[in-house]
CSV table of C-alpha atoms in Angstrom, one decimal:
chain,number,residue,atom,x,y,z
A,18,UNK,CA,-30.5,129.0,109.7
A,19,UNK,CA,-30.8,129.1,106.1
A,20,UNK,CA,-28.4,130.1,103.1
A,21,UNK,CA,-30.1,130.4,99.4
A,22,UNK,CA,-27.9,130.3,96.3
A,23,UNK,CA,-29.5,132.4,93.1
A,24,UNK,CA,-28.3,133.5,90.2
A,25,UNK,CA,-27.8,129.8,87.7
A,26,UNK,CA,-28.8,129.7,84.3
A,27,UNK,CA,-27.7,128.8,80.7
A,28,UNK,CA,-25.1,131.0,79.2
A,29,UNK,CA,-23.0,130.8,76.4
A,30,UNK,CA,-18.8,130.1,76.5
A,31,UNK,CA,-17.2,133.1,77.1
A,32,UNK,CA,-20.2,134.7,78.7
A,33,UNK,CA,-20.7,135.5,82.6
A,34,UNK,CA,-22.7,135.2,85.5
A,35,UNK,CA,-23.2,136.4,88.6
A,36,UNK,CA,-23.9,133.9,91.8
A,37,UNK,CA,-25.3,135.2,94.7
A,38,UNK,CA,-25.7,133.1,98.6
A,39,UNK,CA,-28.6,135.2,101.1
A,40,UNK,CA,-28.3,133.9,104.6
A,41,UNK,CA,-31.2,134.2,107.0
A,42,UNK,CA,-31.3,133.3,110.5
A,43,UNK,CA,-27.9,134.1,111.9
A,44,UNK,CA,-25.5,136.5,110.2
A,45,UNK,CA,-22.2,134.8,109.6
A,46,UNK,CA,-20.1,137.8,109.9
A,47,UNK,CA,-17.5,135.9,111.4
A,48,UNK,CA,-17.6,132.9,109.3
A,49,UNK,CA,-15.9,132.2,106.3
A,50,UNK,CA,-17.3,131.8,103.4
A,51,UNK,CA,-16.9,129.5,100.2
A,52,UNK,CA,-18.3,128.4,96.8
A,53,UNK,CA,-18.2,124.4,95.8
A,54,UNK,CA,-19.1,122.9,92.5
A,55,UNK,CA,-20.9,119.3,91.7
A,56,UNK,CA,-20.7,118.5,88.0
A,57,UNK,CA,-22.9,115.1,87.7
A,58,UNK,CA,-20.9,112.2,88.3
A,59,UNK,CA,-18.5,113.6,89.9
A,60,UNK,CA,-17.2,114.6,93.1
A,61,UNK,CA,-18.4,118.0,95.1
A,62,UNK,CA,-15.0,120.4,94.7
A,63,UNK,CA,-13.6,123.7,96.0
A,64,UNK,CA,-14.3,126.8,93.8
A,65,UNK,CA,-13.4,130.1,95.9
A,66,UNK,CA,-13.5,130.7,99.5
A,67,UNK,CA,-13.2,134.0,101.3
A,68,UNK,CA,-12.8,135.1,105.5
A,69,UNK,CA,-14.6,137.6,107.0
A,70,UNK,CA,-14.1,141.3,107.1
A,71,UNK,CA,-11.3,142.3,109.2
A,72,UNK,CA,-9.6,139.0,109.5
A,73,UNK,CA,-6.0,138.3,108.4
A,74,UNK,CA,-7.8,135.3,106.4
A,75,UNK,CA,-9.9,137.7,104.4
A,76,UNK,CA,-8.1,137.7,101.3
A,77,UNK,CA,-9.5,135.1,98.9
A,78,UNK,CA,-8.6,131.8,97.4
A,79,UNK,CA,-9.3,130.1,94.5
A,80,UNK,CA,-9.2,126.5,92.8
A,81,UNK,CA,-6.3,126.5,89.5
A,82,UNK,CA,-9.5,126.2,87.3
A,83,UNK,CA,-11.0,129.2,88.2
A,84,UNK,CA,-8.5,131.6,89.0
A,85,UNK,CA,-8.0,135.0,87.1
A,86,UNK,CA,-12.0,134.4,85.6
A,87,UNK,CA,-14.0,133.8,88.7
A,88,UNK,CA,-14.4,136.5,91.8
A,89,UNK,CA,-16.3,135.9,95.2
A,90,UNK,CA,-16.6,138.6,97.6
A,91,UNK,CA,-19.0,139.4,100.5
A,92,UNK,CA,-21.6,141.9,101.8
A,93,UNK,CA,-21.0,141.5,105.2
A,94,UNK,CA,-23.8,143.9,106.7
A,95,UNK,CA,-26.3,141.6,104.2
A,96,UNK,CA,-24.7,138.3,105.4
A,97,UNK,CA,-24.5,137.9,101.5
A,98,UNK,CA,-21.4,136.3,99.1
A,99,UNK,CA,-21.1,136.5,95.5
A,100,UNK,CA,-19.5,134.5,92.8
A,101,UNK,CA,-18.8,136.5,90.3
A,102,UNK,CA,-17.9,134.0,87.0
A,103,UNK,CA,-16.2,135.2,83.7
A,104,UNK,CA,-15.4,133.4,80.6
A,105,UNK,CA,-17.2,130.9,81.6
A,106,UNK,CA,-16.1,127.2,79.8
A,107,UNK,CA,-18.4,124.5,79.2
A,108,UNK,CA,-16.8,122.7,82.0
A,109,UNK,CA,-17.4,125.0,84.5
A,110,UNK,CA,-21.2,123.4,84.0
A,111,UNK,CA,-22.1,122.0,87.8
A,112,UNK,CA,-24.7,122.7,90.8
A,113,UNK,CA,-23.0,125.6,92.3
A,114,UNK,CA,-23.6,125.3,96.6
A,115,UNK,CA,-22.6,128.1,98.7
A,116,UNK,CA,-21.7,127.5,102.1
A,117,UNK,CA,-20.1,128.8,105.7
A,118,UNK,CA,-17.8,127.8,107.9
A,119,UNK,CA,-17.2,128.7,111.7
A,120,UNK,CA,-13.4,129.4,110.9
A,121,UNK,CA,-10.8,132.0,111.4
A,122,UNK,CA,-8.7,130.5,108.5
A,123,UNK,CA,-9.5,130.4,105.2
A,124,UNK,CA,-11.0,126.2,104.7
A,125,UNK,CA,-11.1,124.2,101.2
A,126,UNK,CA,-12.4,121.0,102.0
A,127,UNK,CA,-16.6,121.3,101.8
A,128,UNK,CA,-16.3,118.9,105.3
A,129,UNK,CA,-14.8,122.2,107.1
A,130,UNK,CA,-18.2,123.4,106.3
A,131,UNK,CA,-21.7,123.7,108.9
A,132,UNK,CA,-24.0,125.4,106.8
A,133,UNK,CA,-24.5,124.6,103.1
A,134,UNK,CA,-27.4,126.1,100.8
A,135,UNK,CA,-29.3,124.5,98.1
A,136,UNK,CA,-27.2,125.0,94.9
A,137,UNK,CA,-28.0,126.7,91.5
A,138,UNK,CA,-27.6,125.0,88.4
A,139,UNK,CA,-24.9,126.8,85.9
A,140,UNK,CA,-25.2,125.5,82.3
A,141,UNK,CA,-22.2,126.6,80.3
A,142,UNK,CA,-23.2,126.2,76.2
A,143,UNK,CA,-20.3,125.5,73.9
């Protein structure tokens, strides 16, 4: 069981990316799913989670600092979830993880969570 994050790079402020999380082995269609951030020497933290299809948790949530510029949503017949980031600030610069959780309810502590993948570095330029 295996989830790969893609999608990092260097971008300008202001400019956008687009994260993606693969899952292989299982297909998580009835976990939740969520985004965390580790900026280096600090802490991992909450970026955006989101339920699965169908469930009365699906709608997504988001941490203050991200809300209104970032948006994660999932492929559920590709066991995929994206990150989509806009205006992106130079503090948004961390190792981006996605991860799953075996949840019906919508989870924001990265301890809720089974199945992390590897991260992707995101370089925000000022």
């Amino acid at each position: 069981v295996q989830l790969q994050a893609s999608g990092g790079g260097l971008v300008q402020a202001g400019g956008s990316l687009r994260l993606s999380c693969a899952a292989s082995g299982r297909t998580f269609s009835g976990y939740v799913r969520g985004w965390f951030r580790q900026a280096a020497g600090k802490e991992r933290e909450f970026v955006a989670t989101i339920g699965a299809s169908g469930s009365t948790a699906y709608y997504p949530d988001y941490a203050p600092s991200v809300q209104g510029r970032f948006t994660i949503s999932r492929d559920s017949a590709k066991s995929a979830v994206y990150l989509q980031m806009n205006s992106l600030k130079p503090e948004d610069t961390a190792v981006y993880y996605c991860a799953a959780a075996n949840s019906r309810l919508l989870r924001l502590r990265a301890h809720d969570y089974g199945y992390w993948g590897q991260g992707t570095q995101v370089t925000v330029s000022s």
